Short mmCIF file of C-alpha atoms in Angstrom, two decimals:
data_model
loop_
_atom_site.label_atom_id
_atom_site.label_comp_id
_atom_site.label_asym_id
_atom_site.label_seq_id
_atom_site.Cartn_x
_atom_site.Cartn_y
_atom_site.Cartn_z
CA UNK A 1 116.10 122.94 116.83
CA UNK A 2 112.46 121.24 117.31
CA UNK A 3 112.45 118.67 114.48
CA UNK A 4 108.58 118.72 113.09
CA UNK A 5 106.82 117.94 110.25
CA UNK A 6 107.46 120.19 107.15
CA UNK A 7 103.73 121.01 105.37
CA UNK A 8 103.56 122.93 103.13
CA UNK A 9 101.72 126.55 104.17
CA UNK A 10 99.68 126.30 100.82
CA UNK A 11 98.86 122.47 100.32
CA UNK A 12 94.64 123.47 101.47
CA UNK A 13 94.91 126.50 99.33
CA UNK A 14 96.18 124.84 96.04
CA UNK A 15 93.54 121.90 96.96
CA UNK A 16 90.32 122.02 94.73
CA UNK A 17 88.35 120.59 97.20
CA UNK A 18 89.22 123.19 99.75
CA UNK A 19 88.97 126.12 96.71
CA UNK A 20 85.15 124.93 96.19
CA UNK A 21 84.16 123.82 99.60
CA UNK A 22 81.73 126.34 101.20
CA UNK A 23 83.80 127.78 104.16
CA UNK A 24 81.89 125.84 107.12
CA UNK A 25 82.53 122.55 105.37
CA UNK A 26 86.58 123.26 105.05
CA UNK A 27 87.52 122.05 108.56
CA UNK A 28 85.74 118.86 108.07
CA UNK A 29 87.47 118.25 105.25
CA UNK A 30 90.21 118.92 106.70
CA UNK A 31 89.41 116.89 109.88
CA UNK A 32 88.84 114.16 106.85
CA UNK A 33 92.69 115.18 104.90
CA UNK A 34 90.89 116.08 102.00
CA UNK A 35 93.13 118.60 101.88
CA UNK A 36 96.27 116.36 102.01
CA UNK A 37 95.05 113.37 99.09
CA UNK A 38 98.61 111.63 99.79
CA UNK A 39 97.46 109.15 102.31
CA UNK A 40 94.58 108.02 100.45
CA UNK A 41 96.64 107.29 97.35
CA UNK A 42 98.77 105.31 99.56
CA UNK A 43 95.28 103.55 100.97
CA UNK A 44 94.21 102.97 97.70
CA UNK A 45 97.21 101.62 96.01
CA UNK A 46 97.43 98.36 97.49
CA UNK A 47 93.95 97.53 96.69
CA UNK A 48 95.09 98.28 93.04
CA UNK A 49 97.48 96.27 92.59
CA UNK A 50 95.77 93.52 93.98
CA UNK A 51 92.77 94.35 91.53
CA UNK A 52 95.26 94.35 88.65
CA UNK A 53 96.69 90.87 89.87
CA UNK A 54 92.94 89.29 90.42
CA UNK A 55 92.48 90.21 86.70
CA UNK A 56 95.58 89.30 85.49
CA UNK A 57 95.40 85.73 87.15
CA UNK A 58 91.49 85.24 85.97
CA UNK A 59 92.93 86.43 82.50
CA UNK A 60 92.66 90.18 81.07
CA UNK A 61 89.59 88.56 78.54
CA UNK A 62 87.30 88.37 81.54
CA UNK A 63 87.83 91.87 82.24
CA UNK A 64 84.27 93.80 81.88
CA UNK A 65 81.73 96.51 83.00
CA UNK A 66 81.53 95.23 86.66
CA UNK A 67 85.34 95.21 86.96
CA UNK A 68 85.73 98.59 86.21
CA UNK A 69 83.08 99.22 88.65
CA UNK A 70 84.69 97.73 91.68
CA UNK A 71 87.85 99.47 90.73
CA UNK A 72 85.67 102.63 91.12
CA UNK A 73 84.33 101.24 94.46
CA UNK A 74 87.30 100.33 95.76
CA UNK A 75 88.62 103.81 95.35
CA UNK A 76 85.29 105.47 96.59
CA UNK A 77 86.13 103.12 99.62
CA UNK A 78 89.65 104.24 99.85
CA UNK A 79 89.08 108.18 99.96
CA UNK A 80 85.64 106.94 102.72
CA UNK A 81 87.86 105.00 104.98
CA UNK A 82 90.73 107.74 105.19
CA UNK A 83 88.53 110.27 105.68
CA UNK A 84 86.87 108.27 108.68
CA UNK A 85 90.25 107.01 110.19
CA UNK A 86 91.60 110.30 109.88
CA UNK A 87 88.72 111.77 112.16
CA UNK A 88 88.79 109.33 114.34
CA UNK A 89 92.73 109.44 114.84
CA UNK A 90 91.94 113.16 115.54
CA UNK A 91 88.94 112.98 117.85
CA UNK A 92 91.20 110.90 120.37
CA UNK A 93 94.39 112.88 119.52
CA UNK A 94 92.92 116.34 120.52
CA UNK A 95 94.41 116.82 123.80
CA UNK A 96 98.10 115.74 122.07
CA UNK A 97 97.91 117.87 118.78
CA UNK A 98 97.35 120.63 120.99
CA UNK A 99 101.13 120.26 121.65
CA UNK A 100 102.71 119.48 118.45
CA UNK A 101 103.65 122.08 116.00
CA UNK A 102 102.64 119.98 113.26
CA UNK A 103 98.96 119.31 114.37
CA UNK A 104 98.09 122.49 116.42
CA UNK A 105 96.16 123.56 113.15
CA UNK A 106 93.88 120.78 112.96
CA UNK A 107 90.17 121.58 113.62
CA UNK A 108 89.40 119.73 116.85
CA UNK A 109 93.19 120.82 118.40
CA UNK A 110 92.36 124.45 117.47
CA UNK A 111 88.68 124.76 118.26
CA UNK A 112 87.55 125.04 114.88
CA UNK A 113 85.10 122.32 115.00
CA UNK A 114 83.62 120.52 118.56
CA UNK A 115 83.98 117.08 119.94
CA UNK A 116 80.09 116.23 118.72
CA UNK A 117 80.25 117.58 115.41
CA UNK A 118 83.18 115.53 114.43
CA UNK A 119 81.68 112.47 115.77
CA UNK A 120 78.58 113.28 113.80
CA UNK A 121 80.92 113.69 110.65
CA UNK A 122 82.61 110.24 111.51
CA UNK A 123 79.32 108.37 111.61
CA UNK A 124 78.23 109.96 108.58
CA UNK A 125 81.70 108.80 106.38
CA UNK A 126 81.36 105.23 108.29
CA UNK A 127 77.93 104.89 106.85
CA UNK A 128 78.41 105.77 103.79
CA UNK A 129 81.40 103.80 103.48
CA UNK A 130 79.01 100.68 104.74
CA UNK A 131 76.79 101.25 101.70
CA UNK A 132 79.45 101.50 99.41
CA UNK A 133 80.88 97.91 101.10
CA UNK A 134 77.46 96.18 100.39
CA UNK A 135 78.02 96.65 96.76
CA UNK A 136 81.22 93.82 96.90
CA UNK A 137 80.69 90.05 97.35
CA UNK A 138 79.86 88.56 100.73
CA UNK A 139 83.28 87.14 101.29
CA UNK A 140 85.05 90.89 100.70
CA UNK A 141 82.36 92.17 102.96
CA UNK A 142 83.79 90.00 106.09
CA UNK A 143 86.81 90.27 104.74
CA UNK A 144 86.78 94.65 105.16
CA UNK A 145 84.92 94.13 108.31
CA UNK A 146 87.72 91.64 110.24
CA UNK A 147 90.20 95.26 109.53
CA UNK A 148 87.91 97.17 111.56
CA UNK A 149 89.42 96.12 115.07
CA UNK A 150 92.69 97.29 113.35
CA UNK A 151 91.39 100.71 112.43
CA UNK A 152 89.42 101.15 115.99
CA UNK A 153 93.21 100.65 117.25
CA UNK A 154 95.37 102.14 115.33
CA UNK A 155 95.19 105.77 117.52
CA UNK A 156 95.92 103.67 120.60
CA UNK A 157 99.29 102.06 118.95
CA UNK A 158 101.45 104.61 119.57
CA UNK A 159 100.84 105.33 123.25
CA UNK A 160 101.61 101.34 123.70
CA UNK A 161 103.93 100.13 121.36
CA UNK A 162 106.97 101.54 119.78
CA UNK A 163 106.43 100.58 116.24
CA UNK A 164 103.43 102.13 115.57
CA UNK A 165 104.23 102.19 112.33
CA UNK A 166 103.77 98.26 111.74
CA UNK A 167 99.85 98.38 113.25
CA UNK A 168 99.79 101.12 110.18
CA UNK A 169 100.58 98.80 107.79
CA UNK A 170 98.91 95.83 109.05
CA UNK A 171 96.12 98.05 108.32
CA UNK A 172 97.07 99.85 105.26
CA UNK A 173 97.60 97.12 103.69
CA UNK A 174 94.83 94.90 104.07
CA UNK A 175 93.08 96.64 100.70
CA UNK A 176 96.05 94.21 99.04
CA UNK A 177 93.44 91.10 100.13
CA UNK A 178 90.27 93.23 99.38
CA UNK A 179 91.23 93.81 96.06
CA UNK A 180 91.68 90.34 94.94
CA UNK A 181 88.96 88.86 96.90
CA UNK A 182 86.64 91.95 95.28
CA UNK A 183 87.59 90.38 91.96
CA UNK A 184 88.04 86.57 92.69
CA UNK A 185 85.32 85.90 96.13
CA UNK A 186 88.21 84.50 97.90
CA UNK A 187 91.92 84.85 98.99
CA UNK A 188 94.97 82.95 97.19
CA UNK A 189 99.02 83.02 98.03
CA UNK A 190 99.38 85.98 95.57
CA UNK A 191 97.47 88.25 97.91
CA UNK A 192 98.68 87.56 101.00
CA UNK A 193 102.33 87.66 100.20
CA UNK A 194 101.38 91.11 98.57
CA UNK A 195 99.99 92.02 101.63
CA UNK A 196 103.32 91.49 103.24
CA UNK A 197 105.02 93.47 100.77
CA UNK A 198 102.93 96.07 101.11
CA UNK A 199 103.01 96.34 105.19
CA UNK A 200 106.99 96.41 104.61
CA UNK A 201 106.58 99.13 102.33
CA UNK A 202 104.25 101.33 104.73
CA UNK A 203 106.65 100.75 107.98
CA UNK A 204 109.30 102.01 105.38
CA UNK A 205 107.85 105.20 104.01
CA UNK A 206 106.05 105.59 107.62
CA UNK A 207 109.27 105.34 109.36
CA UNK A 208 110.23 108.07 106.68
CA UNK A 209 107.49 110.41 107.63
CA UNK A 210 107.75 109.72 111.30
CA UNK A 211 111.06 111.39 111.70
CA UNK A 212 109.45 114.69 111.25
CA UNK A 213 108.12 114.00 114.97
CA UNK A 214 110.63 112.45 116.60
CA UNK A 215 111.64 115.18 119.28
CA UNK A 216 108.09 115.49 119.62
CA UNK A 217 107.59 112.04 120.27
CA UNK A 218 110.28 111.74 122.04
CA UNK A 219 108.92 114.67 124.49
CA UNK A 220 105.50 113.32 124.28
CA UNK A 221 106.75 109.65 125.26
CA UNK A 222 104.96 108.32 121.63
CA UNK A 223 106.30 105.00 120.14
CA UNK A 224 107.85 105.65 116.91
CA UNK A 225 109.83 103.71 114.25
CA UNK A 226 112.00 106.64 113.92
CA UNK A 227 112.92 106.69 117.69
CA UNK A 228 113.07 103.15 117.94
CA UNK A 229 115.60 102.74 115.47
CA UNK A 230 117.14 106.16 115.03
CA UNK A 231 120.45 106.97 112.81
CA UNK A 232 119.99 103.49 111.40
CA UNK A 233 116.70 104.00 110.24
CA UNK A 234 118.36 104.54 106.35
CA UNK A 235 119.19 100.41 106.80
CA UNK A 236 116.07 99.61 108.10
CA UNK A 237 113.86 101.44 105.71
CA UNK A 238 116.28 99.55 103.23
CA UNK A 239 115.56 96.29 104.44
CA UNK A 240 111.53 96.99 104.37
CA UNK A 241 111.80 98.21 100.87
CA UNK A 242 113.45 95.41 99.69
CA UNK A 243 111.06 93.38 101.01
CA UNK A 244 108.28 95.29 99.64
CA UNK A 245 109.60 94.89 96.18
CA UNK A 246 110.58 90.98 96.65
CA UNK A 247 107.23 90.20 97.89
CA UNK A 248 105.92 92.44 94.75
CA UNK A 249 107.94 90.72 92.34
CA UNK A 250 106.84 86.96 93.73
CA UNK A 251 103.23 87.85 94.00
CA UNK A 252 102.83 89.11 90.14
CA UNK A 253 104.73 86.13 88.87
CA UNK A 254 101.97 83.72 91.05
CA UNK A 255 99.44 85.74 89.21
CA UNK A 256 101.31 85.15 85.84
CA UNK A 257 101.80 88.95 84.94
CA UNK A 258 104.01 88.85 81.51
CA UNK A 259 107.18 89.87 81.02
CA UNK A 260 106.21 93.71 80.55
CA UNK A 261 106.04 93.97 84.32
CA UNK A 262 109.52 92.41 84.85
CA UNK A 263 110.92 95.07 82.56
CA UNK A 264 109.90 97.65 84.91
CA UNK A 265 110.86 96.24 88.08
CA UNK A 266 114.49 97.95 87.11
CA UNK A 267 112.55 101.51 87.35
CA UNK A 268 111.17 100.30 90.43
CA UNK A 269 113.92 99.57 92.07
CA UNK A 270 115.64 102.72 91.03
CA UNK A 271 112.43 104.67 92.51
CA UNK A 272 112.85 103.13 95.82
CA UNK A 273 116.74 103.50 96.05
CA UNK A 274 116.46 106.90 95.09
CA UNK A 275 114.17 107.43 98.05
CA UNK A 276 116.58 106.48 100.63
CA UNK A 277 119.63 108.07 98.89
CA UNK A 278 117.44 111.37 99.42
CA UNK A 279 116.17 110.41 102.67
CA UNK A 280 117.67 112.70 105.28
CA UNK A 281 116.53 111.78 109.30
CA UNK A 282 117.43 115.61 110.23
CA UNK A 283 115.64 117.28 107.55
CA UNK A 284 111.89 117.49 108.05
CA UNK A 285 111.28 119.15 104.35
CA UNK A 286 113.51 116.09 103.12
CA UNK A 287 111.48 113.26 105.09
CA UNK A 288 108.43 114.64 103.25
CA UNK A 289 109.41 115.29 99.82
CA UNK A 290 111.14 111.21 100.09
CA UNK A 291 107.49 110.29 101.32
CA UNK A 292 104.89 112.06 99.19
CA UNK A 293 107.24 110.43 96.32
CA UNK A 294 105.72 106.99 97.18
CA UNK A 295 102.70 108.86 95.55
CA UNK A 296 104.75 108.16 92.53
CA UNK A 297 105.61 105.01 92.97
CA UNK A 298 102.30 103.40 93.74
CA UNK A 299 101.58 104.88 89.87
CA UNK A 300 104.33 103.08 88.40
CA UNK A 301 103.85 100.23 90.01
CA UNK A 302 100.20 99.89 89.17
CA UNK A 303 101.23 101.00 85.26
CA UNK A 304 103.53 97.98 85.78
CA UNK A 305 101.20 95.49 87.12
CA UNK A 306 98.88 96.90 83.96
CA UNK A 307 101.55 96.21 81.52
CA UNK A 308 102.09 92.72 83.06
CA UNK A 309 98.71 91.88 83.08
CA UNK A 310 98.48 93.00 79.15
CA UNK A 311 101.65 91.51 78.20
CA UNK A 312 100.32 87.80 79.46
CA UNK A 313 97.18 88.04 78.14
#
């Protein structure tokens, strides 16, 4: 049996933004996966936690008006950048979603939109997103725009390497160095070993969601994590996971979160083992329930880093 990617038939129609949307702007928002808010959450949750860990190290006391601000901004940035990767992931893919099951829908692969007016609509997101950059200090600025080479590449990985998944979270992840340096104006060892944690993470729940399209991968002759390591992709997701939470666990104590934080890394753990006790290779519906449940625990861990950030106050 063709092993795709389960979506759920009603995920646009239960979406507010696609209930509102006047119907000529609903494929661009779908073009942008406004429709499907999972991957920005995942975007957005490493700049988070590195926001929460620039506060916590600068002390809670400091926090003020222009914090919460570039919290907001870092978000608005989040849901921008998606959008704009996710069109341009789809303006080269058009000729290969044509030919998965999963991505047949999309607006350029079915026709509902053309080539020009989604470049128009990337343009548009990419300025915006530009304007909402300017608002951060000059270091965070060249700091967002050294990621753009890996964002301009990202499309390409998978027709030239087969881990895909690891340009991902190279990329992903780099909001986990924007977030601090948004708070701080520069980078620190907390950061950057988040940022490693948080690439393992991604090439874990990516690996997750990439067995949904491994025959047609395979077929296709795409690089995937989930081809590349197959039935043992339970161990491997394993090992990235515990990486993620290691790295997680050594970054907050270099910020000096309090002990509130360690006495939720035992529900954090428990989140992520659960996650590969339910992860089944074979069953697409599985793969995504296991990976929209990372959803879930970016929100605990950011409650976490909160608590830790409170508690050492």
């Amino acid at each position: 049996m063709q092993n795709y990617r389960a979506e759920a038939p009603s995920a646009a129609r239960n979406n507010l933004a696609m209930r509102i949307a006047p119907v000529r702007a609903r494929p661009f928002l779908k073009l942008a996966r406004y429709d499907k808010p999972i991957g920005t959450w995942l975007l957005f949750f490493p700049c988070a936690w590195a926001f929460v860990l620039a506060i916590t190290s600068v002390g809670v006391s400091q926090f003020s008006i222009q914090h919460a601000g570039i919290f907001l901004l870092l978000g608005l940035g989040a849901v921008l950048m998606r959008g704009a990767g996710c069109s341009w992931n789809d303006i080269l893919d058009r000729d290969i979603d044509k030919q998965v099951h999963r991505s047949k829908t999309r607006p350029l692969a079915a026709g509902s939109i053309s080539l020009a007016q989604a470049v128009m609509f990337l343009v548009a997101q990419l300025v915006i997103a530009f304007i909402v950059l300017l608002q951060f200090n000059f270091f965070t600025i060249v700091l967002a725009l050294a990621a753009m080479p890996l964002v301009i590449f990202y499309p390409f990985a998978k027709r030239v390497t087969r881990m895909p998944q690891f340009v991902l979270g190279v990329t992903f992840a780099w909001g986990a160095l924007a977030g601090w340096s948004a708070v701080t104006g520069a980078l620190a060892l907390a950061p950057v070993i988040l940022y490693i944690g948080c690439i393992a993470w991604t090439v874990g729940y990516d690996t997750v969601y990439a067995h949904q399209d491994s025959h047609d991968d395979a077929i296709l002759g795409l690089g995937s994590s989930a081809l590349l390591w197959g039935e043992s992709s339970r161990v491997a997701v394993g090992i990235c996971y515990a990486i993620a939470a290691s790295a997680l666990a050594l970054a907050a104590a270099l910020a000096g979160s309090g002990w509130m934080f360690y006495a939720c890394m035992p529900l954090i753990v428990a989140h992520l083992l659960r996650q590969l006790v339910r992860f089944n290779s074979g069953d697409a519906s599985a793969c995504l329930r296991v990976f929209q449940s990372n959803r879930d625990l970016g929100a605990l861990v950011t409650l976490a880093l909160a608590l830790g950030a409170w508690s050492a106050a």
